[in-house]
mmCIF file of C-alpha atoms and ligand atoms in Angstrom:
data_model
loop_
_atom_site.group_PDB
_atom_site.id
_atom_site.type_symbol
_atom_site.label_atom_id
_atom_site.label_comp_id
_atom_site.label_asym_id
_atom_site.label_seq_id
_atom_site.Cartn_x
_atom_site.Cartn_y
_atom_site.Cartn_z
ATOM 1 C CA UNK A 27 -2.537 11.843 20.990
ATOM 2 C CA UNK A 28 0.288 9.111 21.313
ATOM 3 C CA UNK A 29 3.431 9.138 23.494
ATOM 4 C CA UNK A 30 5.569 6.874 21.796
ATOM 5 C CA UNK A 31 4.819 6.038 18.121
ATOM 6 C CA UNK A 32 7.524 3.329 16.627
ATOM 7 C CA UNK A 33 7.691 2.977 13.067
ATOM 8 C CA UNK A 34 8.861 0.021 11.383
ATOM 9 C CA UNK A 35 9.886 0.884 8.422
ATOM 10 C CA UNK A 36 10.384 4.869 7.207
ATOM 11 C CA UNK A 37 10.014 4.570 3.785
ATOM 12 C CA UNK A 38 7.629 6.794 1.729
ATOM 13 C CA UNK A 39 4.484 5.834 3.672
ATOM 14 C CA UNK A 40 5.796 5.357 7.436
ATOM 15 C CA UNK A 41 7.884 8.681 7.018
ATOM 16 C CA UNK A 42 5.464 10.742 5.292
ATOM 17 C CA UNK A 43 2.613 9.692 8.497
ATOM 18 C CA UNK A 44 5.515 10.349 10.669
ATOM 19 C CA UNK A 45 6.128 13.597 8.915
ATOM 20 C CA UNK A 46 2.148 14.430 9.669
ATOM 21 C CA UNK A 47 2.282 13.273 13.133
ATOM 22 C CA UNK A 48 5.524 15.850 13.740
ATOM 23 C CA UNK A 49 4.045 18.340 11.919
ATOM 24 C CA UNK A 50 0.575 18.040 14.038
ATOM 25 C CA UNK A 51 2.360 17.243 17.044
ATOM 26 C CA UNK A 52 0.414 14.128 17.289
ATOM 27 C CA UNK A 53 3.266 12.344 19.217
ATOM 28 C CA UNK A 54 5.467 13.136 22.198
ATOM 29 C CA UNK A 55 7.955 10.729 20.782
ATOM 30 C CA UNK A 56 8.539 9.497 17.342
ATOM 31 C CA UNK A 57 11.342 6.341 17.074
ATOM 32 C CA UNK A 58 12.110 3.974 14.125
ATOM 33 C CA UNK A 59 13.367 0.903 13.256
ATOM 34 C CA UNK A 60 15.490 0.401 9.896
ATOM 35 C CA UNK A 61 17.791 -1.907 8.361
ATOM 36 C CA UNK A 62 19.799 0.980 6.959
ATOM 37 C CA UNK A 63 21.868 3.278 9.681
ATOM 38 C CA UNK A 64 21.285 6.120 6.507
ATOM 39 C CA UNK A 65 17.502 6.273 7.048
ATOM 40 C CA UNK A 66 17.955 6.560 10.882
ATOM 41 C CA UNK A 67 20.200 9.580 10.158
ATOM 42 C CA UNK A 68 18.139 10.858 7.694
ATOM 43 C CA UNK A 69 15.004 10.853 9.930
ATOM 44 C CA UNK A 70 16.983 12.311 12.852
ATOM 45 C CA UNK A 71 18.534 15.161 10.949
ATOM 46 C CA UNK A 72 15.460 15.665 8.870
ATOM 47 C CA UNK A 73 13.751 16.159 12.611
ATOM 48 C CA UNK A 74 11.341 13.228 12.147
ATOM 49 C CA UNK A 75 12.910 10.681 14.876
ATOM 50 C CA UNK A 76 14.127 11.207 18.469
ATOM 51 C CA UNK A 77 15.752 7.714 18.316
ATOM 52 C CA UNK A 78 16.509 5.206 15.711
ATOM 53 C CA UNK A 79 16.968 1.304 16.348
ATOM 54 C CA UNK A 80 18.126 -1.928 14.529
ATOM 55 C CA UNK A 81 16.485 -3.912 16.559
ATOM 56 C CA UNK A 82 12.600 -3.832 16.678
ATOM 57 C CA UNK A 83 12.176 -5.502 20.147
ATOM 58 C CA UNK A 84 13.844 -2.776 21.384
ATOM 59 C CA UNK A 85 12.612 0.185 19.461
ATOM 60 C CA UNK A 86 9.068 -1.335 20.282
ATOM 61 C CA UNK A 87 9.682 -1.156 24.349
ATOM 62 C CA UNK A 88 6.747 1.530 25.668
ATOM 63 C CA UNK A 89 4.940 2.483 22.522
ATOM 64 C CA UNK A 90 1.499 3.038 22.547
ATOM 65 C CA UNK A 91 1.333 2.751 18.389
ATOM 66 C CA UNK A 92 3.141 0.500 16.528
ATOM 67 C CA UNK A 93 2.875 1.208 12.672
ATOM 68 C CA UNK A 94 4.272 -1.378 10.497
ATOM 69 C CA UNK A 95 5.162 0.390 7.483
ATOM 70 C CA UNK A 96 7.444 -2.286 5.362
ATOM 71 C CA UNK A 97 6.228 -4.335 1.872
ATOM 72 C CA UNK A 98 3.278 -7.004 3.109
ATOM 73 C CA UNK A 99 5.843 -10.150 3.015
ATOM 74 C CA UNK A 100 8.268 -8.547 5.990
ATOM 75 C CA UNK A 101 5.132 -7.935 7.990
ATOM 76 C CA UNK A 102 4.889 -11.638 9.809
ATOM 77 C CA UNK A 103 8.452 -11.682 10.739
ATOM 78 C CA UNK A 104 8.070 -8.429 12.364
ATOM 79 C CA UNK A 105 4.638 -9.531 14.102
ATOM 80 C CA UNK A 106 7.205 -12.773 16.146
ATOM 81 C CA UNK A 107 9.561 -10.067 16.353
ATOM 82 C CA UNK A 108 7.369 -7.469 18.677
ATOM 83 C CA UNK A 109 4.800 -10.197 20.191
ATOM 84 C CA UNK A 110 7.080 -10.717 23.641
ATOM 85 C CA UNK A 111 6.936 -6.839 24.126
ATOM 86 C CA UNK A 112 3.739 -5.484 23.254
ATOM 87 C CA UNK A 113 0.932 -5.359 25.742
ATOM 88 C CA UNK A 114 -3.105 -5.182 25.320
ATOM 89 C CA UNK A 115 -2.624 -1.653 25.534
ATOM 90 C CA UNK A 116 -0.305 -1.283 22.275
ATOM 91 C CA UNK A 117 -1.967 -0.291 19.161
ATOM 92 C CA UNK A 118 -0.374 -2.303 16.060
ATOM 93 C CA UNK A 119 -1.459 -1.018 12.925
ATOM 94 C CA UNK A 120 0.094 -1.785 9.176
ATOM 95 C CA UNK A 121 -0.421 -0.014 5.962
ATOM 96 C CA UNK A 122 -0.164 -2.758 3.974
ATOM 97 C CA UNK A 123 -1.715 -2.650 0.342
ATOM 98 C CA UNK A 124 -3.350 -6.283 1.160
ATOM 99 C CA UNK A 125 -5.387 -7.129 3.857
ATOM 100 C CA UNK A 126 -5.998 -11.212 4.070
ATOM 101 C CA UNK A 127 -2.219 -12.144 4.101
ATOM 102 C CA UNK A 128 -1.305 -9.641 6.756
ATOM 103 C CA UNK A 129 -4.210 -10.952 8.871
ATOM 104 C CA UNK A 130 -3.421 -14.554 8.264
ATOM 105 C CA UNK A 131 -0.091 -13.670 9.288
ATOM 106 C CA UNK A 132 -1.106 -12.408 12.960
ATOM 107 C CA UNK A 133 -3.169 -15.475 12.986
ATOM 108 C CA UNK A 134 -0.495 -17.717 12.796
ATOM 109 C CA UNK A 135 2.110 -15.528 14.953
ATOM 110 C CA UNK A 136 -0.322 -14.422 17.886
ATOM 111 C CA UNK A 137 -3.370 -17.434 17.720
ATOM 112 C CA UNK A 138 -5.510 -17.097 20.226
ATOM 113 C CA UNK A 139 -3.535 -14.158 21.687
ATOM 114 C CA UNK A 140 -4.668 -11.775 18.894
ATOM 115 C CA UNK A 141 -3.780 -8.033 20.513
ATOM 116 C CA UNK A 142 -6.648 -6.428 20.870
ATOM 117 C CA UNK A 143 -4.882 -2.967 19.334
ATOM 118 C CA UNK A 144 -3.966 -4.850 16.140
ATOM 119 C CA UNK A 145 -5.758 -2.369 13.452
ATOM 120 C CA UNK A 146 -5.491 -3.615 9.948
ATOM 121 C CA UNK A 147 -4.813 -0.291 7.920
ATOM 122 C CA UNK A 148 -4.577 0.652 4.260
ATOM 123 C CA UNK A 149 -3.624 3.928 2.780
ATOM 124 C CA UNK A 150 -5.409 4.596 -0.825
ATOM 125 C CA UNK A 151 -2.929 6.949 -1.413
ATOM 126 C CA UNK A 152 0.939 6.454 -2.620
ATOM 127 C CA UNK A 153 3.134 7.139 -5.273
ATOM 128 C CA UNK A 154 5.736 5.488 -8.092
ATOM 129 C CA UNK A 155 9.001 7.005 -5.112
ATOM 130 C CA UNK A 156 10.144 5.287 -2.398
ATOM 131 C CA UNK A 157 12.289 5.629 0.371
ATOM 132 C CA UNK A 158 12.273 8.510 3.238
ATOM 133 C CA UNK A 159 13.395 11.343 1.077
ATOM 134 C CA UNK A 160 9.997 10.720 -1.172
ATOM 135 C CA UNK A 161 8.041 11.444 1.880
ATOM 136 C CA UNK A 162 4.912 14.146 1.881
ATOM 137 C CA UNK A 163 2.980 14.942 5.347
ATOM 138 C CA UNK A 164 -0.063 16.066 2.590
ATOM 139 C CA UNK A 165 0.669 12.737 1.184
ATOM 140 C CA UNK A 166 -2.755 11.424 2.647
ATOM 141 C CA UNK A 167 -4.926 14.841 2.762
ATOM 142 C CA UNK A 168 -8.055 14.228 0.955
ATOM 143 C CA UNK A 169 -7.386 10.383 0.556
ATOM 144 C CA UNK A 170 -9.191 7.595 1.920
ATOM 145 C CA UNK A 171 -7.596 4.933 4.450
ATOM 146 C CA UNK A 172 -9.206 1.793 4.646
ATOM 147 C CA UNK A 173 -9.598 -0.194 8.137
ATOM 148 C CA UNK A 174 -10.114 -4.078 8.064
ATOM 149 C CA UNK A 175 -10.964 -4.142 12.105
ATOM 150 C CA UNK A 176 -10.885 -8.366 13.414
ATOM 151 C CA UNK A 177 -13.661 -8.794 15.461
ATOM 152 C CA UNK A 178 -11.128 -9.076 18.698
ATOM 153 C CA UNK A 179 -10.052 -5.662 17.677
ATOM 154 C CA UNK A 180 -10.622 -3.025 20.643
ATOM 155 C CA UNK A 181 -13.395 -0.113 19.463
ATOM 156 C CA UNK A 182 -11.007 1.840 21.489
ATOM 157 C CA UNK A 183 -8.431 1.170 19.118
ATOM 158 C CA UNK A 184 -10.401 1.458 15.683
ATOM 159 C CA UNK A 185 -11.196 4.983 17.538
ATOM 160 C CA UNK A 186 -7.895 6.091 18.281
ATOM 161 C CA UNK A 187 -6.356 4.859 14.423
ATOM 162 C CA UNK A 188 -9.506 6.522 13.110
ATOM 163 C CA UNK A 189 -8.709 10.055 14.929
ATOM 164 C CA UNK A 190 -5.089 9.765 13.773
ATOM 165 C CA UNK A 191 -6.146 9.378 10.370
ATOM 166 C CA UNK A 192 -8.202 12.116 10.438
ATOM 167 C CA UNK A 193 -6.162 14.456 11.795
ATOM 168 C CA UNK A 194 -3.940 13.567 8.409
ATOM 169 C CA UNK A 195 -6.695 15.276 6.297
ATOM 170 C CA UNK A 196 -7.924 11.539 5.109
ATOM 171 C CA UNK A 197 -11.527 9.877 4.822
ATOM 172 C CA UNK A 198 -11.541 6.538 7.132
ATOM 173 C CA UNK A 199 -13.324 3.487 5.396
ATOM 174 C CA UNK A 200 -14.018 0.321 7.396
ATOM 175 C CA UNK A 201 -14.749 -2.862 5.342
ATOM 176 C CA UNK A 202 -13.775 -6.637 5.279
ATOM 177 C CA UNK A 203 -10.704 -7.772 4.629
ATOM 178 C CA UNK A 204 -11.821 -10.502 1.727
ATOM 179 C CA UNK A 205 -13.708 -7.088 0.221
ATOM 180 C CA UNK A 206 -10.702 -5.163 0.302
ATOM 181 C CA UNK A 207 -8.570 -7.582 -1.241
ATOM 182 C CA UNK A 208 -11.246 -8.175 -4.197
ATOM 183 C CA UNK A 209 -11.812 -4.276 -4.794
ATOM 184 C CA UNK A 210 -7.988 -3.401 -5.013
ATOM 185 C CA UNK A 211 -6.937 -6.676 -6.675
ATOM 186 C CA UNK A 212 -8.812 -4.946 -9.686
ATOM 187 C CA UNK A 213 -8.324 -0.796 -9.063
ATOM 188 C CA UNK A 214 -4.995 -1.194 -7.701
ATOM 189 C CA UNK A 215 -2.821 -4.409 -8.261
ATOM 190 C CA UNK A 216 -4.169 -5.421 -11.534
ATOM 191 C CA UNK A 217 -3.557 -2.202 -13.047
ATOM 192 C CA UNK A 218 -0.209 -2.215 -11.491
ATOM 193 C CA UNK A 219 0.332 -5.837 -13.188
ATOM 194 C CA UNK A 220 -0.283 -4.431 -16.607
ATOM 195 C CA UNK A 221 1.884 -1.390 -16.624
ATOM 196 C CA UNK A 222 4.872 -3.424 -15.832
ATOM 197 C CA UNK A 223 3.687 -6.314 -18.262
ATOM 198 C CA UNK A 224 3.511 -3.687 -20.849
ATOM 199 C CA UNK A 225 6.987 -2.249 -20.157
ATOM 200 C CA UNK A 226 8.818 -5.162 -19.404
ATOM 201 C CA UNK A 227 6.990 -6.465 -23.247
ATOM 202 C CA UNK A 228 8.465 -3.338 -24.878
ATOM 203 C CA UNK A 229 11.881 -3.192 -23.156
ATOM 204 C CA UNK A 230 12.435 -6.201 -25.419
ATOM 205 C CA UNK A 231 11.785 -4.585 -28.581
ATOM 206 C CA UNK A 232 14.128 -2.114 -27.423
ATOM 207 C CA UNK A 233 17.347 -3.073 -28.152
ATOM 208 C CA UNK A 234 16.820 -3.408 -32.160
ATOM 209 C CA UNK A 235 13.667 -0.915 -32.252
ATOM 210 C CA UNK A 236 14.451 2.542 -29.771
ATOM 211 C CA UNK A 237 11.042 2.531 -29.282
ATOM 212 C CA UNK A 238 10.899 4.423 -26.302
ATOM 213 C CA UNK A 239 12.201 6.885 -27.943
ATOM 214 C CA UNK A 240 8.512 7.731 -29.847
ATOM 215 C CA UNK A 241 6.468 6.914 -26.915
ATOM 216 C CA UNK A 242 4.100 10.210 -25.623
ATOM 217 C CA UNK A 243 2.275 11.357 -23.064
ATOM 218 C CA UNK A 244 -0.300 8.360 -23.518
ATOM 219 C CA UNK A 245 2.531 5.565 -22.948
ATOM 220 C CA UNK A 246 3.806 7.787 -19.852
ATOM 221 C CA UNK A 247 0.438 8.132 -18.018
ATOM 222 C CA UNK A 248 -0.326 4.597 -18.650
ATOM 223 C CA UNK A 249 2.799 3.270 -17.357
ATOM 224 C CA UNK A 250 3.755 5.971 -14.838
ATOM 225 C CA UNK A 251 3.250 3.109 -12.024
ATOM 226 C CA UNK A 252 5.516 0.774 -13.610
ATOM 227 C CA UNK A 253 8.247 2.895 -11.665
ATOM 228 C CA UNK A 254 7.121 1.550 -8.748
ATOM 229 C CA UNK A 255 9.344 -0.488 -5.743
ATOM 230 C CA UNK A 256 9.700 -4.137 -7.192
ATOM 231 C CA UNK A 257 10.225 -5.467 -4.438
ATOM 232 C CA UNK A 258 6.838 -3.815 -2.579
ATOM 233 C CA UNK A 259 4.685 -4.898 -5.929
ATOM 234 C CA UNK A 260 6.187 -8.344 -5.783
ATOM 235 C CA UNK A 261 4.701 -9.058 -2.978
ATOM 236 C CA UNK A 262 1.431 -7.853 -3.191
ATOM 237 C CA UNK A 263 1.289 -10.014 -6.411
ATOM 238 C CA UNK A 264 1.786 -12.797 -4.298
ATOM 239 C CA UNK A 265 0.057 -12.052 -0.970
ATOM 240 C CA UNK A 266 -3.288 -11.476 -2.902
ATOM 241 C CA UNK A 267 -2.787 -14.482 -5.095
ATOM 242 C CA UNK A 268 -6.249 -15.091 -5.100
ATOM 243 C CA UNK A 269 -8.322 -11.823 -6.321
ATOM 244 C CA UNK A 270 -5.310 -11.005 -8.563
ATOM 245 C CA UNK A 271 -5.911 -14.313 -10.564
ATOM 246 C CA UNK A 272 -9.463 -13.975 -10.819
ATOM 247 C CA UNK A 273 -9.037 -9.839 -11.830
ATOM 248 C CA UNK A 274 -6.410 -11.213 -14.307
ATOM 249 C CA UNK A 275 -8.788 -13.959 -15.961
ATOM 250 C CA UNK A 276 -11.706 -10.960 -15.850
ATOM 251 C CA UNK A 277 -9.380 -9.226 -17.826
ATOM 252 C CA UNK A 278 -8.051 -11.994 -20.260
ATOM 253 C CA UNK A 279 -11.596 -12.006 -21.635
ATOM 254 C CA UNK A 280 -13.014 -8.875 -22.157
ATOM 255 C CA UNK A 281 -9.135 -8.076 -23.803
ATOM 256 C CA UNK A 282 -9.961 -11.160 -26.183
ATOM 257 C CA UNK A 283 -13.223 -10.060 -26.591
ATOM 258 C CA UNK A 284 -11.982 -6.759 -27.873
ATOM 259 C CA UNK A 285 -9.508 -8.671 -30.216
ATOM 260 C CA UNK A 286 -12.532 -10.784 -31.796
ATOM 261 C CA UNK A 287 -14.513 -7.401 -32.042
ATOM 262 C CA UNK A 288 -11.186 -6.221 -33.904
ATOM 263 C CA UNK A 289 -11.044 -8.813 -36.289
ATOM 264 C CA UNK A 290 -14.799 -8.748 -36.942
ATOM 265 C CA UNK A 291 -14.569 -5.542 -37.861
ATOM 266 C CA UNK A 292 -17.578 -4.688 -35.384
ATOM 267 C CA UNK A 293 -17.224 -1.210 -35.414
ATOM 268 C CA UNK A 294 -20.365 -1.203 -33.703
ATOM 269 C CA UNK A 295 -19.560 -3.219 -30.482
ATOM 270 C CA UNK A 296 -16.195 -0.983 -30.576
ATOM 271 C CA UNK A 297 -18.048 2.136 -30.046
ATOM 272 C CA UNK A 298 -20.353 0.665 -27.633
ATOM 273 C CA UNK A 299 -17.219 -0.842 -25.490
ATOM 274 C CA UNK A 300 -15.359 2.919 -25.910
ATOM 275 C CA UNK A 301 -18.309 4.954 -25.096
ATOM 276 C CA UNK A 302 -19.095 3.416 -21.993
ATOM 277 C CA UNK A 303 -15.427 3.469 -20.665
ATOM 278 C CA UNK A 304 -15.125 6.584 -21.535
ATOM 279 C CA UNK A 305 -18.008 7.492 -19.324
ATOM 280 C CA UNK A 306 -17.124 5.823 -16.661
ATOM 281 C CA UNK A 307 -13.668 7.186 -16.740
ATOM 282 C CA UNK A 308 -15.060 10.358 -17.021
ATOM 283 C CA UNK A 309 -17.356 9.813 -13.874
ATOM 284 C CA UNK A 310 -14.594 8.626 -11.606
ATOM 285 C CA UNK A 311 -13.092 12.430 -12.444
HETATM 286 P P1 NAD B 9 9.178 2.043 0.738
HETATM 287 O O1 NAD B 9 9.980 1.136 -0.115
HETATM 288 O O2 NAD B 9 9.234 3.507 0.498
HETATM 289 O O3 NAD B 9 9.531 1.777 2.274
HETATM 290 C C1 NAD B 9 9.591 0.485 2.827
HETATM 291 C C2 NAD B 9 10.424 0.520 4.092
HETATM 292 O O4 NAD B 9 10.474 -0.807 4.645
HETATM 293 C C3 NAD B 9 11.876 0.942 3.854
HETATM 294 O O5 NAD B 9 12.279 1.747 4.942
HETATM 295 C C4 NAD B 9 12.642 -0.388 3.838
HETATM 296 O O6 NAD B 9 13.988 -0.258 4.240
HETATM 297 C C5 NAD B 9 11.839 -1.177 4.864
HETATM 298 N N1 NAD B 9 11.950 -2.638 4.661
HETATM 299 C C6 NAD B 9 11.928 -3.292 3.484
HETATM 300 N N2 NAD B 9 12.024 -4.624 3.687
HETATM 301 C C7 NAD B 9 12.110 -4.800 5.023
HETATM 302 C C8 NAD B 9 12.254 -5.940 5.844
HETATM 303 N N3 NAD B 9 12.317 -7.173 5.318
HETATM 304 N N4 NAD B 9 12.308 -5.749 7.191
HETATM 305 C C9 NAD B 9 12.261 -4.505 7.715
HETATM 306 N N5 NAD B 9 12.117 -3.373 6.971
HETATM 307 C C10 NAD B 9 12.056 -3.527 5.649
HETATM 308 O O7 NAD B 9 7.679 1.492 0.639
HETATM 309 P P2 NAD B 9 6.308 2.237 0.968
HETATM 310 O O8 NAD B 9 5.753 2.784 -0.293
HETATM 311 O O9 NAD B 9 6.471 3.123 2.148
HETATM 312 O O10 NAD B 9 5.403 0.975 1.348
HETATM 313 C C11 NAD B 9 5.305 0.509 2.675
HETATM 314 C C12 NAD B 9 4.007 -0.279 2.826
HETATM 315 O O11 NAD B 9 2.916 0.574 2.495
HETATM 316 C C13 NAD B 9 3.919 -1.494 1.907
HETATM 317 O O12 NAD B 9 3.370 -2.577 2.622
HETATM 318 C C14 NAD B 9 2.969 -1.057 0.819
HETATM 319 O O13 NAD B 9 2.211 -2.159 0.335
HETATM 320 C C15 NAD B 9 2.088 -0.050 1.542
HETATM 321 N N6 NAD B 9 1.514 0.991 0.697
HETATM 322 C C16 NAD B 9 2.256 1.604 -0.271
HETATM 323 C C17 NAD B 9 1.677 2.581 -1.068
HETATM 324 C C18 NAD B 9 2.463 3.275 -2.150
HETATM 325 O O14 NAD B 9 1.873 3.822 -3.095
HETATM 326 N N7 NAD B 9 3.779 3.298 -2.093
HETATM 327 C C19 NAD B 9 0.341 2.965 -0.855
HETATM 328 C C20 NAD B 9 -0.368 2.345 0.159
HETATM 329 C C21 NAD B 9 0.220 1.360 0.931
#
């Protein structure tokens, strides 16, 4: 499918798809840039990589697919990094959790010399572990990966990213980017807000209290996600500023509108609130 795929960035989500891609033969040559000399070694003796860089300008030198696979802020700097070696021929695609940013970002970098492979990816599919030993070529099996194509984007392209997903096991989505960012500001990034708001409130109790030590199976499925990368939630807090703030006020009021139900003792409008999330929850499966 690809002779020379370059991944920049072999953490859980560039090695697990370069994991896939090994495992399905999908590439003649697999190469990646990291900061870390370990992860280069890793991939290599894991069987992953045929070559590992430093430099992405270099690693990027006759690829036909580019995947950016770092947290949403390194993206630009990477984008300046590879735009004196990539041709109209190279697909660039990211799997960045936000859409907008990443696209303002090649906006600003490329202009009006927007490659026509760039292919806005996201993977609906992750996990709280990071890193390449967390990887998992089933990782995307049965998951759906959402495209945010520009309009310069090549249908050659779109076709080629859309195969490759495909051949992962996933379900390929194409949307707006603005939609995207709204959708997952509240399924995704809000709920990832309030796990860690919830933890980080507790861990204060904590010193004086142990209260972790009498939390169940509720506390851990709620907050499983607050194990998460900092770093890679930080900035998706920040890069969709926007839909985040308006999910977060969305929130603010139906929570206080549960308090005032609380103190009103409307044990009516309780049930009625309960009910239908539970339905819902139970429809989603
Ligand atoms: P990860 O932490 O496992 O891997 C990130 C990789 O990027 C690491 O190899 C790290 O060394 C490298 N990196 C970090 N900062 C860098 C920088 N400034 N320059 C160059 N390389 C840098 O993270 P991940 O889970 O693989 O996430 C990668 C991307 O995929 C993120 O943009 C994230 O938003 C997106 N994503 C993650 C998930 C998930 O559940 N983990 C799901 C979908 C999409």
């Amino acid at each position: 499918m690809f002779e020379k795929v370059c991944f920049i960035g072999l953490g859980l989500i560039g090695a697990s798809l370069a994991q896939a891609m090994r495992d399905k033969k999908l590439a003649k040559s697999i190469v990646a840039v990291s900061r870390s000399q370990s992860t280069i070694d890793k991939g290599i003796n894991y069987g992953l990589l045929d070559a590992g860089f430093d430099d992405a300008a270099l690693a990027v030198q006759g690829a036909d697919l580019v995947v950016i696979a770092t947290p949403v802020q390194a993206v630009k700097k990477i984008f300046e990094q590879i735009k004196p070696i990539i041709t109209d021929k190279t697909i660039i695609m990211d799997v960045g959790s936000t859409k907008g940013n990443i696209i303002a970002d090649a906006s600003a970098v490329f202009g009006e010399d927007m490659p026509k492979g760039f292919v806005p990816a996201h993977p609906i599919a992750g996990a709280e572990k990071s890193g390449i030993d967390a990887r998992n070529a089933k990782l995307f099996d049965n998951h759906k990966i959402i495209l945010t194509p520009l309009d310069t984007t090549s249908k050659q392209a779109v076709k080629k990213v859309i195969a490759l997903w495909e051949q992962t096991g996933a379900e390929v989505v194409t949307m707006p980017a603005d939609y995207h960012d709204k959708v997952l500001a509240r399924t995704s990034h809000l709920p990832h807000l309030l796990a860690y708001n919830l933890v980080a409130q507790l861990a204060k109790h904590n010193d004086n209290m142990d209260i972790f030590r009498f939390a169940a199976g509720g506390f851990r499925d709620f907050t499983r996600i607050a194990a998460s990368d900092p770093t890679m939630w930080h900035d998706i807090f920040y890069a969709n500023k926007t839909a985040l703030l308006d999910a977060i006020d969305e929130f603010s009021e139906q929570l206080s509108q549960l308090k005032t139900i609380i103190e009103t003792n409307d044990s009516e409008r309780m049930l009625g609130v309960l009910t239908q999330a539970q339905a819902a929850r139970q429809h989603f499966g």
